JSON list of C-alpha atoms in Angstrom, two decimals:
[
{"chain": "M", "resi": 1, "resn": "ALA", "atom": "CA", "xyz": [16.90, -1.14, 5.78]},
{"chain": "M", "resi": 2, "resn": "GLN", "atom": "CA", "xyz": [14.09, -3.06, 4.23]},
{"chain": "M", "resi": 3, "resn": "LYS", "atom": "CA", "xyz": [13.50, -3.56, 0.53]},
{"chain": "M", "resi": 4, "resn": "VAL", "atom": "CA", "xyz": [10.95, -5.34, -1.63]},
{"chain": "M", "resi": 5, "resn": "THR", "atom": "CA", "xyz": [11.61, -6.25, -5.26]},
{"chain": "M", "resi": 6, "resn": "GLN", "atom": "CA", "xyz": [8.99, -7.24, -7.79]},
{"chain": "M", "resi": 7, "resn": "ALA", "atom": "CA", "xyz": [11.03, -7.86, -10.91]},
{"chain": "M", "resi": 8, "resn": "GLN", "atom": "CA", "xyz": [8.05, -8.38, -13.21]},
{"chain": "M", "resi": 9, "resn": "THR", "atom": "CA", "xyz": [6.76, -4.97, -14.25]},
{"chain": "M", "resi": 10, "resn": "GLU", "atom": "CA", "xyz": [3.95, -6.26, -16.45]},
{"chain": "M", "resi": 11, "resn": "ILE", "atom": "CA", "xyz": [2.55, -9.69, -17.22]},
{"chain": "M", "resi": 12, "resn": "SER", "atom": "CA", "xyz": [-0.08, -10.61, -19.78]},
{"chain": "M", "resi": 13, "resn": "VAL", "atom": "CA", "xyz": [-1.82, -13.98, -19.81]},
{"chain": "M", "resi": 14, "resn": "VAL", "atom": "CA", "xyz": [-4.84, -15.44, -21.52]},
{"chain": "M", "resi": 15, "resn": "GLU", "atom": "CA", "xyz": [-7.84, -16.32, -19.38]},
{"chain": "M", "resi": 16, "resn": "LYS", "atom": "CA", "xyz": [-7.57, -19.71, -17.61]},
{"chain": "M", "resi": 17, "resn": "GLU", "atom": "CA", "xyz": [-3.80, -19.68, -17.62]},
{"chain": "M", "resi": 18, "resn": "ASP", "atom": "CA", "xyz": [-1.94, -19.94, -14.34]},
{"chain": "M", "resi": 19, "resn": "VAL", "atom": "CA", "xyz": [0.33, -17.03, -13.44]},
{"chain": "M", "resi": 20, "resn": "THR", "atom": "CA", "xyz": [2.91, -16.47, -10.70]},
{"chain": "M", "resi": 21, "resn": "LEU", "atom": "CA", "xyz": [3.90, -13.06, -9.42]},
{"chain": "M", "resi": 22, "resn": "ASP", "atom": "CA", "xyz": [7.33, -12.89, -7.84]},
{"chain": "M", "resi": 23, "resn": "CYS", "atom": "CA", "xyz": [8.31, -11.04, -4.68]},
{"chain": "M", "resi": 24, "resn": "VAL", "atom": "CA", "xyz": [11.77, -10.93, -3.14]},
{"chain": "M", "resi": 25, "resn": "TYR", "atom": "CA", "xyz": [12.40, -9.09, 0.10]},
{"chain": "M", "resi": 26, "resn": "GLU", "atom": "CA", "xyz": [15.38, -7.92, 2.11]},
{"chain": "M", "resi": 27, "resn": "THR", "atom": "CA", "xyz": [15.53, -7.37, 5.86]},
{"chain": "M", "resi": 28, "resn": "ARG", "atom": "CA", "xyz": [17.94, -8.02, 8.70]},
{"chain": "M", "resi": 29, "resn": "ASP", "atom": "CA", "xyz": [15.15, -8.46, 11.20]},
{"chain": "M", "resi": 30, "resn": "THR", "atom": "CA", "xyz": [14.30, -12.00, 12.21]},
{"chain": "M", "resi": 31, "resn": "THR", "atom": "CA", "xyz": [10.67, -11.11, 12.83]},
{"chain": "M", "resi": 32, "resn": "TYR", "atom": "CA", "xyz": [8.81, -9.58, 9.93]},
{"chain": "M", "resi": 33, "resn": "TYR", "atom": "CA", "xyz": [5.52, -9.70, 8.10]},
{"chain": "M", "resi": 34, "resn": "LEU", "atom": "CA", "xyz": [4.76, -9.99, 4.42]},
{"chain": "M", "resi": 35, "resn": "PHE", "atom": "CA", "xyz": [1.64, -8.85, 2.63]},
{"chain": "M", "resi": 36, "resn": "TRP", "atom": "CA", "xyz": [0.06, -8.90, -0.80]},
{"chain": "M", "resi": 37, "resn": "TYR", "atom": "CA", "xyz": [-2.35, -6.25, -2.00]},
{"chain": "M", "resi": 38, "resn": "LYS", "atom": "CA", "xyz": [-4.41, -5.96, -5.18]},
{"chain": "M", "resi": 39, "resn": "GLN", "atom": "CA", "xyz": [-5.06, -2.59, -6.83]},
{"chain": "M", "resi": 40, "resn": "PRO", "atom": "CA", "xyz": [-7.86, -2.85, -9.42]},
{"chain": "M", "resi": 41, "resn": "PRO", "atom": "CA", "xyz": [-8.41, -0.07, -11.97]},
{"chain": "M", "resi": 42, "resn": "SER", "atom": "CA", "xyz": [-10.66, 1.76, -9.51]},
{"chain": "M", "resi": 43, "resn": "GLY", "atom": "CA", "xyz": [-7.55, 2.56, -7.46]},
{"chain": "M", "resi": 44, "resn": "GLU", "atom": "CA", "xyz": [-8.10, 1.34, -3.92]},
{"chain": "M", "resi": 45, "resn": "LEU", "atom": "CA", "xyz": [-5.70, -1.26, -2.51]},
{"chain": "M", "resi": 46, "resn": "VAL", "atom": "CA", "xyz": [-7.33, -4.47, -1.37]},
{"chain": "M", "resi": 47, "resn": "PHE", "atom": "CA", "xyz": [-5.59, -6.58, 1.27]},
{"chain": "M", "resi": 48, "resn": "LEU", "atom": "CA", "xyz": [-5.13, -10.21, 0.18]},
{"chain": "M", "resi": 49, "resn": "ILE", "atom": "CA", "xyz": [-2.88, -11.97, 2.67]},
{"chain": "M", "resi": 50, "resn": "ARG", "atom": "CA", "xyz": [-0.48, -11.55, 5.61]},
{"chain": "M", "resi": 51, "resn": "ARG", "atom": "CA", "xyz": [2.28, -13.99, 6.47]},
{"chain": "M", "resi": 52, "resn": "ASN", "atom": "CA", "xyz": [4.68, -13.79, 9.42]},
{"chain": "M", "resi": 53, "resn": "SER", "atom": "CA", "xyz": [8.31, -14.85, 9.28]},
{"chain": "M", "resi": 54, "resn": "PHE", "atom": "CA", "xyz": [7.80, -17.82, 11.58]},
{"chain": "M", "resi": 55, "resn": "ASP", "atom": "CA", "xyz": [5.19, -19.46, 9.41]},
{"chain": "M", "resi": 56, "resn": "GLU", "atom": "CA", "xyz": [6.51, -20.91, 6.17]},
{"chain": "M", "resi": 57, "resn": "GLN", "atom": "CA", "xyz": [3.41, -22.92, 5.41]},
{"chain": "M", "resi": 58, "resn": "ASN", "atom": "CA", "xyz": [2.04, -22.29, 1.99]},
{"chain": "M", "resi": 59, "resn": "GLU", "atom": "CA", "xyz": [-1.49, -21.00, 1.85]},
{"chain": "M", "resi": 60, "resn": "ILE", "atom": "CA", "xyz": [-4.29, -21.54, -0.61]},
{"chain": "M", "resi": 61, "resn": "SER", "atom": "CA", "xyz": [-7.44, -19.49, -0.85]},
{"chain": "M", "resi": 62, "resn": "GLY", "atom": "CA", "xyz": [-9.64, -20.48, -3.75]},
{"chain": "M", "resi": 63, "resn": "ARG", "atom": "CA", "xyz": [-7.69, -19.76, -6.94]},
{"chain": "M", "resi": 64, "resn": "TYR", "atom": "CA", "xyz": [-4.98, -17.90, -5.02]},
{"chain": "M", "resi": 65, "resn": "SER", "atom": "CA", "xyz": [-1.95, -19.51, -3.42]},
{"chain": "M", "resi": 66, "resn": "TRP", "atom": "CA", "xyz": [1.17, -18.15, -1.80]},
{"chain": "M", "resi": 67, "resn": "ASN", "atom": "CA", "xyz": [4.62, -19.74, -1.53]},
{"chain": "M", "resi": 68, "resn": "PHE", "atom": "CA", "xyz": [6.84, -18.35, 1.25]},
{"chain": "M", "resi": 69, "resn": "GLN", "atom": "CA", "xyz": [10.48, -19.47, 1.22]},
{"chain": "M", "resi": 70, "resn": "LYS", "atom": "CA", "xyz": [12.82, -17.91, 3.76]},
{"chain": "M", "resi": 71, "resn": "SER", "atom": "CA", "xyz": [15.82, -19.61, 2.17]},
{"chain": "M", "resi": 72, "resn": "THR", "atom": "CA", "xyz": [15.38, -17.50, -0.95]},
{"chain": "M", "resi": 73, "resn": "SER", "atom": "CA", "xyz": [13.65, -14.52, 0.74]},
{"chain": "M", "resi": 74, "resn": "SER", "atom": "CA", "xyz": [10.70, -14.91, -1.56]},
{"chain": "M", "resi": 75, "resn": "PHE", "atom": "CA", "xyz": [6.95, -14.70, -1.15]},
{"chain": "M", "resi": 76, "resn": "ASN", "atom": "CA", "xyz": [5.44, -15.57, -4.51]},
{"chain": "M", "resi": 77, "resn": "PHE", "atom": "CA", "xyz": [1.77, -15.37, -5.42]},
{"chain": "M", "resi": 78, "resn": "THR", "atom": "CA", "xyz": [0.10, -17.73, -7.88]},
{"chain": "M", "resi": 79, "resn": "ILE", "atom": "CA", "xyz": [-3.30, -17.29, -9.49]},
{"chain": "M", "resi": 80, "resn": "THR", "atom": "CA", "xyz": [-4.70, -20.51, -10.91]},
{"chain": "M", "resi": 81, "resn": "ALA", "atom": "CA", "xyz": [-7.07, -20.44, -13.85]},
{"chain": "M", "resi": 82, "resn": "SER", "atom": "CA", "xyz": [-6.85, -16.67, -14.16]},
{"chain": "M", "resi": 83, "resn": "GLN", "atom": "CA", "xyz": [-9.91, -14.58, -14.95]},
{"chain": "M", "resi": 84, "resn": "VAL", "atom": "CA", "xyz": [-10.35, -11.16, -16.52]},
{"chain": "M", "resi": 85, "resn": "VAL", "atom": "CA", "xyz": [-11.37, -9.80, -13.10]},
{"chain": "M", "resi": 86, "resn": "ASP", "atom": "CA", "xyz": [-7.88, -10.63, -11.85]},
{"chain": "M", "resi": 87, "resn": "SER", "atom": "CA", "xyz": [-6.49, -7.83, -14.01]},
{"chain": "M", "resi": 88, "resn": "ALA", "atom": "CA", "xyz": [-4.92, -5.36, -11.59]},
{"chain": "M", "resi": 89, "resn": "VAL", "atom": "CA", "xyz": [-1.65, -4.16, -10.15]},
{"chain": "M", "resi": 90, "resn": "TYR", "atom": "CA", "xyz": [-0.41, -6.42, -7.37]},
{"chain": "M", "resi": 91, "resn": "PHE", "atom": "CA", "xyz": [1.86, -5.15, -4.62]},
{"chain": "M", "resi": 92, "resn": "CYS", "atom": "CA", "xyz": [4.02, -7.10, -2.22]},
{"chain": "M", "resi": 93, "resn": "ALA", "atom": "CA", "xyz": [4.86, -5.35, 1.08]},
{"chain": "M", "resi": 94, "resn": "LEU", "atom": "CA", "xyz": [7.09, -5.92, 4.10]},
{"chain": "M", "resi": 95, "resn": "SER", "atom": "CA", "xyz": [6.76, -4.74, 7.70]},
{"chain": "M", "resi": 96, "resn": "VAL", "atom": "CA", "xyz": [9.25, -5.43, 10.48]},
{"chain": "M", "resi": 97, "resn": "ARG", "atom": "CA", "xyz": [8.56, -6.03, 14.14]},
{"chain": "M", "resi": 98, "resn": "TYR", "atom": "CA", "xyz": [9.95, -2.81, 15.46]},
{"chain": "M", "resi": 99, "resn": "GLY", "atom": "CA", "xyz": [8.94, -0.65, 12.57]},
{"chain": "M", "resi": 100, "resn": "GLN", "atom": "CA", "xyz": [5.48, 0.66, 12.09]},
{"chain": "M", "resi": 101, "resn": "ASN", "atom": "CA", "xyz": [5.44, 1.16, 8.41]},
{"chain": "M", "resi": 102, "resn": "PHE", "atom": "CA", "xyz": [5.22, -0.85, 5.30]},
{"chain": "M", "resi": 103, "resn": "VAL", "atom": "CA", "xyz": [7.75, -1.01, 2.52]},
{"chain": "M", "resi": 104, "resn": "PHE", "atom": "CA", "xyz": [5.98, -1.66, -0.75]},
{"chain": "M", "resi": 105, "resn": "GLY", "atom": "CA", "xyz": [7.42, -3.20, -3.86]},
{"chain": "M", "resi": 106, "resn": "PRO", "atom": "CA", "xyz": [6.97, -1.38, -7.18]},
{"chain": "M", "resi": 107, "resn": "GLY", "atom": "CA", "xyz": [4.06, -3.58, -8.16]},
{"chain": "M", "resi": 108, "resn": "THR", "atom": "CA", "xyz": [3.34, -5.98, -11.04]},
{"chain": "M", "resi": 109, "resn": "ARG", "atom": "CA", "xyz": [0.62, -5.10, -13.52]},
{"chain": "M", "resi": 110, "resn": "LEU", "atom": "CA", "xyz": [-1.29, -8.23, -14.51]},
{"chain": "M", "resi": 111, "resn": "SER", "atom": "CA", "xyz": [-3.48, -8.20, -17.61]},
{"chain": "M", "resi": 112, "resn": "VAL", "atom": "CA", "xyz": [-5.73, -11.19, -18.16]},
{"chain": "M", "resi": 113, "resn": "LEU", "atom": "CA", "xyz": [-7.01, -11.27, -21.72]},
{"chain": "M", "resi": 114, "resn": "PRO", "atom": "CA", "xyz": [-10.30, -12.96, -22.66]},
{"chain": "S", "resi": 1, "resn": "ASP", "atom": "CA", "xyz": [-19.99, 0.22, 7.00]},
{"chain": "S", "resi": 2, "resn": "GLY", "atom": "CA", "xyz": [-16.54, 0.73, 8.47]},
{"chain": "S", "resi": 3, "resn": "GLY", "atom": "CA", "xyz": [-13.93, 2.11, 6.17]},
{"chain": "S", "resi": 4, "resn": "ILE", "atom": "CA", "xyz": [-11.79, 4.97, 4.98]},
{"chain": "S", "resi": 5, "resn": "THR", "atom": "CA", "xyz": [-13.22, 7.89, 3.04]},
{"chain": "S", "resi": 6, "resn": "GLN", "atom": "CA", "xyz": [-11.03, 10.11, 0.92]},
{"chain": "S", "resi": 7, "resn": "SER", "atom": "CA", "xyz": [-12.30, 13.27, -0.69]},
{"chain": "S", "resi": 8, "resn": "PRO", "atom": "CA", "xyz": [-12.42, 14.66, -3.21]},
{"chain": "S", "resi": 9, "resn": "LYS", "atom": "CA", "xyz": [-11.90, 11.92, -5.78]},
{"chain": "S", "resi": 10, "resn": "TYR", "atom": "CA", "xyz": [-10.40, 14.41, -8.24]},
{"chain": "S", "resi": 11, "resn": "LEU", "atom": "CA", "xyz": [-8.67, 17.68, -7.39]},
{"chain": "S", "resi": 12, "resn": "PHE", "atom": "CA", "xyz": [-7.07, 20.39, -9.47]},
{"chain": "S", "resi": 13, "resn": "ARG", "atom": "CA", "xyz": [-4.46, 22.79, -8.22]},
{"chain": "S", "resi": 14, "resn": "LYS", "atom": "CA", "xyz": [-3.43, 26.11, -9.62]},
{"chain": "S", "resi": 15, "resn": "GLU", "atom": "CA", "xyz": [0.16, 27.30, -9.51]},
{"chain": "S", "resi": 16, "resn": "GLY", "atom": "CA", "xyz": [1.09, 28.67, -6.08]},
{"chain": "S", "resi": 17, "resn": "GLN", "atom": "CA", "xyz": [-1.99, 27.26, -4.41]},
{"chain": "S", "resi": 18, "resn": "ASN", "atom": "CA", "xyz": [-2.22, 25.02, -1.37]},
{"chain": "S", "resi": 19, "resn": "VAL", "atom": "CA", "xyz": [-4.80, 22.24, -1.49]},
{"chain": "S", "resi": 20, "resn": "THR", "atom": "CA", "xyz": [-5.99, 19.89, 1.24]},
{"chain": "S", "resi": 21, "resn": "LEU", "atom": "CA", "xyz": [-6.94, 16.26, 0.77]},
{"chain": "S", "resi": 22, "resn": "SER", "atom": "CA", "xyz": [-9.35, 14.78, 3.29]},
{"chain": "S", "resi": 23, "resn": "CYS", "atom": "CA", "xyz": [-9.06, 11.35, 4.90]},
{"chain": "S", "resi": 24, "resn": "GLU", "atom": "CA", "xyz": [-11.57, 10.08, 7.46]},
{"chain": "S", "resi": 25, "resn": "GLN", "atom": "CA", "xyz": [-11.77, 6.62, 8.99]},
{"chain": "S", "resi": 26, "resn": "ASN", "atom": "CA", "xyz": [-14.35, 4.99, 11.25]},
{"chain": "S", "resi": 27, "resn": "LEU", "atom": "CA", "xyz": [-12.36, 1.82, 11.93]},
{"chain": "S", "resi": 28, "resn": "ASN", "atom": "CA", "xyz": [-11.12, 3.11, 15.31]},
{"chain": "S", "resi": 29, "resn": "HIS", "atom": "CA", "xyz": [-7.54, 2.71, 14.09]},
{"chain": "S", "resi": 30, "resn": "ASP", "atom": "CA", "xyz": [-4.74, 4.57, 15.86]},
{"chain": "S", "resi": 31, "resn": "ALA", "atom": "CA", "xyz": [-2.35, 4.69, 12.92]},
{"chain": "S", "resi": 32, "resn": "MET", "atom": "CA", "xyz": [-2.91, 6.59, 9.68]},
{"chain": "S", "resi": 33, "resn": "TYR", "atom": "CA", "xyz": [-0.73, 7.04, 6.62]},
{"chain": "S", "resi": 34, "resn": "TRP", "atom": "CA", "xyz": [-0.46, 9.04, 3.42]},
{"chain": "S", "resi": 35, "resn": "TYR", "atom": "CA", "xyz": [1.11, 7.59, 0.29]},
{"chain": "S", "resi": 36, "resn": "ARG", "atom": "CA", "xyz": [1.85, 9.02, -3.11]},
{"chain": "S", "resi": 37, "resn": "GLN", "atom": "CA", "xyz": [1.62, 6.85, -6.22]},
{"chain": "S", "resi": 38, "resn": "ASP", "atom": "CA", "xyz": [3.00, 7.98, -9.57]},
{"chain": "S", "resi": 39, "resn": "PRO", "atom": "CA", "xyz": [2.05, 6.26, -12.84]},
{"chain": "S", "resi": 40, "resn": "GLY", "atom": "CA", "xyz": [3.64, 2.84, -13.11]},
{"chain": "S", "resi": 41, "resn": "GLN", "atom": "CA", "xyz": [5.27, 3.16, -9.72]},
{"chain": "S", "resi": 42, "resn": "GLY", "atom": "CA", "xyz": [4.77, 1.81, -6.25]},
{"chain": "S", "resi": 43, "resn": "LEU", "atom": "CA", "xyz": [3.65, 3.64, -3.15]},
{"chain": "S", "resi": 44, "resn": "ARG", "atom": "CA", "xyz": [5.89, 6.13, -1.40]},
{"chain": "S", "resi": 45, "resn": "LEU", "atom": "CA", "xyz": [5.20, 7.18, 2.18]},
{"chain": "S", "resi": 46, "resn": "ILE", "atom": "CA", "xyz": [4.62, 10.91, 2.73]},
{"chain": "S", "resi": 47, "resn": "TYR", "atom": "CA", "xyz": [3.62, 11.14, 6.39]},
{"chain": "S", "resi": 48, "resn": "TYR", "atom": "CA", "xyz": [2.33, 8.82, 9.05]},
{"chain": "S", "resi": 49, "resn": "SER", "atom": "CA", "xyz": [0.74, 9.19, 12.46]},
{"chain": "S", "resi": 50, "resn": "GLN", "atom": "CA", "xyz": [0.65, 6.55, 15.16]},
{"chain": "S", "resi": 51, "resn": "ILE", "atom": "CA", "xyz": [-1.45, 8.54, 17.60]},
{"chain": "S", "resi": 52, "resn": "VAL", "atom": "CA", "xyz": [-3.46, 11.74, 17.85]},
{"chain": "S", "resi": 53, "resn": "ASN", "atom": "CA", "xyz": [-1.39, 14.95, 17.91]},
{"chain": "S", "resi": 54, "resn": "ASP", "atom": "CA", "xyz": [1.71, 13.14, 16.70]},
{"chain": "S", "resi": 55, "resn": "PHE", "atom": "CA", "xyz": [3.02, 12.46, 13.20]},
{"chain": "S", "resi": 56, "resn": "GLN", "atom": "CA", "xyz": [6.31, 11.70, 11.48]},
{"chain": "S", "resi": 57, "resn": "LYS", "atom": "CA", "xyz": [7.76, 12.39, 8.06]},
{"chain": "S", "resi": 58, "resn": "GLY", "atom": "CA", "xyz": [7.98, 9.59, 5.60]},
{"chain": "S", "resi": 59, "resn": "ASP", "atom": "CA", "xyz": [10.31, 9.25, 2.63]},
{"chain": "S", "resi": 60, "resn": "ILE", "atom": "CA", "xyz": [8.97, 12.19, 0.60]},
{"chain": "S", "resi": 61, "resn": "ALA", "atom": "CA", "xyz": [7.55, 14.72, 3.07]},
{"chain": "S", "resi": 62, "resn": "GLU", "atom": "CA", "xyz": [8.95, 17.86, 1.44]},
{"chain": "S", "resi": 63, "resn": "GLY", "atom": "CA", "xyz": [6.20, 20.12, 0.16]},
{"chain": "S", "resi": 64, "resn": "TYR", "atom": "CA", "xyz": [3.51, 18.42, 2.22]},
{"chain": "S", "resi": 65, "resn": "SER", "atom": "CA", "xyz": [2.02, 19.00, 5.67]},
{"chain": "S", "resi": 66, "resn": "VAL", "atom": "CA", "xyz": [-0.42, 17.08, 7.85]},
{"chain": "S", "resi": 67, "resn": "SER", "atom": "CA", "xyz": [-2.32, 17.38, 11.12]},
{"chain": "S", "resi": 68, "resn": "ARG", "atom": "CA", "xyz": [-3.83, 14.80, 13.44]},
{"chain": "S", "resi": 69, "resn": "GLU", "atom": "CA", "xyz": [-6.21, 16.59, 15.77]},
{"chain": "S", "resi": 70, "resn": "LYS", "atom": "CA", "xyz": [-8.74, 13.77, 15.86]},
{"chain": "S", "resi": 71, "resn": "LYS", "atom": "CA", "xyz": [-8.27, 10.03, 15.78]},
{"chain": "S", "resi": 72, "resn": "GLU", "atom": "CA", "xyz": [-10.53, 9.60, 12.78]},
{"chain": "S", "resi": 73, "resn": "SER", "atom": "CA", "xyz": [-9.08, 12.37, 10.61]},
{"chain": "S", "resi": 74, "resn": "PHE", "atom": "CA", "xyz": [-5.68, 12.85, 8.93]},
{"chain": "S", "resi": 75, "resn": "PRO", "atom": "CA", "xyz": [-5.80, 15.61, 6.30]},
{"chain": "S", "resi": 76, "resn": "LEU", "atom": "CA", "xyz": [-2.91, 16.16, 3.91]},
{"chain": "S", "resi": 77, "resn": "THR", "atom": "CA", "xyz": [-2.04, 19.61, 2.56]},
{"chain": "S", "resi": 78, "resn": "VAL", "atom": "CA", "xyz": [-0.10, 19.82, -0.67]},
{"chain": "S", "resi": 79, "resn": "THR", "atom": "CA", "xyz": [1.68, 23.15, -0.49]},
{"chain": "S", "resi": 80, "resn": "SER", "atom": "CA", "xyz": [2.97, 25.37, -3.26]},
{"chain": "S", "resi": 81, "resn": "ALA", "atom": "CA", "xyz": [6.45, 24.17, -2.33]},
{"chain": "S", "resi": 82, "resn": "GLN", "atom": "CA", "xyz": [5.63, 20.78, -3.85]},
{"chain": "S", "resi": 83, "resn": "LYS", "atom": "CA", "xyz": [6.71, 21.42, -7.42]},
{"chain": "S", "resi": 84, "resn": "ASN", "atom": "CA", "xyz": [5.45, 18.19, -8.92]},
{"chain": "S", "resi": 85, "resn": "PRO", "atom": "CA", "xyz": [2.21, 17.37, -7.12]},
{"chain": "S", "resi": 86, "resn": "THR", "atom": "CA", "xyz": [0.43, 15.53, -9.93]},
{"chain": "S", "resi": 87, "resn": "ALA", "atom": "CA", "xyz": [-0.11, 12.01, -8.59]},
{"chain": "S", "resi": 88, "resn": "PHE", "atom": "CA", "xyz": [-2.58, 9.61, -7.02]},
{"chain": "S", "resi": 89, "resn": "TYR", "atom": "CA", "xyz": [-2.76, 10.00, -3.25]},
{"chain": "S", "resi": 90, "resn": "LEU", "atom": "CA", "xyz": [-3.79, 7.12, -1.01]},
{"chain": "S", "resi": 91, "resn": "CYS", "atom": "CA", "xyz": [-4.68, 7.29, 2.66]},
{"chain": "S", "resi": 92, "resn": "ALA", "atom": "CA", "xyz": [-4.49, 4.21, 4.88]},
{"chain": "S", "resi": 93, "resn": "SER", "atom": "CA", "xyz": [-5.10, 3.25, 8.48]},
{"chain": "S", "resi": 94, "resn": "SER", "atom": "CA", "xyz": [-4.22, 0.31, 10.68]},
{"chain": "S", "resi": 95, "resn": "ILE", "atom": "CA", "xyz": [-4.14, -1.00, 14.19]},
{"chain": "S", "resi": 96, "resn": "ARG", "atom": "CA", "xyz": [-0.90, 0.27, 15.66]},
{"chain": "S", "resi": 97, "resn": "GLU", "atom": "CA", "xyz": [1.08, -2.96, 15.35]},
{"chain": "S", "resi": 98, "resn": "SER", "atom": "CA", "xyz": [3.39, -3.85, 12.50]},
{"chain": "S", "resi": 99, "resn": "ASN", "atom": "CA", "xyz": [1.79, -7.22, 11.83]},
{"chain": "S", "resi": 100, "resn": "GLN", "atom": "CA", "xyz": [-1.58, -5.74, 11.02]},
{"chain": "S", "resi": 101, "resn": "PRO", "atom": "CA", "xyz": [-2.58, -4.94, 7.44]},
{"chain": "S", "resi": 102, "resn": "GLN", "atom": "CA", "xyz": [-3.24, -1.41, 6.36]},
{"chain": "S", "resi": 103, "resn": "HIS", "atom": "CA", "xyz": [-6.67, -0.56, 5.01]},
{"chain": "S", "resi": 104, "resn": "PHE", "atom": "CA", "xyz": [-6.84, 1.91, 2.16]},
{"chain": "S", "resi": 105, "resn": "GLY", "atom": "CA", "xyz": [-9.22, 4.54, 0.91]},
{"chain": "S", "resi": 106, "resn": "ASP", "atom": "CA", "xyz": [-10.22, 4.96, -2.74]},
{"chain": "S", "resi": 107, "resn": "GLY", "atom": "CA", "xyz": [-7.62, 7.65, -3.37]},
{"chain": "S", "resi": 108, "resn": "THR", "atom": "CA", "xyz": [-7.55, 11.24, -4.64]},
{"chain": "S", "resi": 109, "resn": "ARG", "atom": "CA", "xyz": [-6.15, 12.08, -8.04]},
{"chain": "S", "resi": 110, "resn": "LEU", "atom": "CA", "xyz": [-4.47, 15.50, -8.01]},
{"chain": "S", "resi": 111, "resn": "SER", "atom": "CA", "xyz": [-3.66, 17.37, -11.19]},
{"chain": "S", "resi": 112, "resn": "ILE", "atom": "CA", "xyz": [-2.16, 20.75, -12.00]},
{"chain": "S", "resi": 113, "resn": "LEU", "atom": "CA", "xyz": [-4.16, 23.32, -13.96]}
]
């Protein structure tokens, strides 16, 4: 069975601080895919990134960066120089090769204060 | 614009009543999903469909029913058997491969009168 843990329930930072959201996953499959989604107050989930299990390269996209480490089964997400618009709930999700469905973590609520 | 449309945005249910939540997509995706989100919690899968005229139960299917008569439509009925239906319901769709991201609608918030 697959499982995703996001141990941080809520995080509050002041604007311009860096913040890292943790994601730890469990799966016995050797091929799997990891995702991050953002859920702003309006409610819809916005896809941010997909990473497959064979690619451990870190990725940077503007102020966002992701650190994938298979050795610790983690896929952490860092926001650099946070902004108020980053305030949202962030979900980490896992999908395995022979499964068709996502397993979502419980989410981390990020509040960026001005 | 391509996307997923959920309606209504807000819905109220009376005791003993069935209500149906609409989900339509024009992304030409084969797979569609329904999730339930409770306050402060993650998403739980209710039902999913990989192809027209076929669907499977997710983790919390009791008290819910779905149909998939058309590729673009996947309505969810919350029946009177669902004793605690108050939640935020999200519909999603994807290409039918596990490495593809799911795309989500704006959600329907269901409350009990």
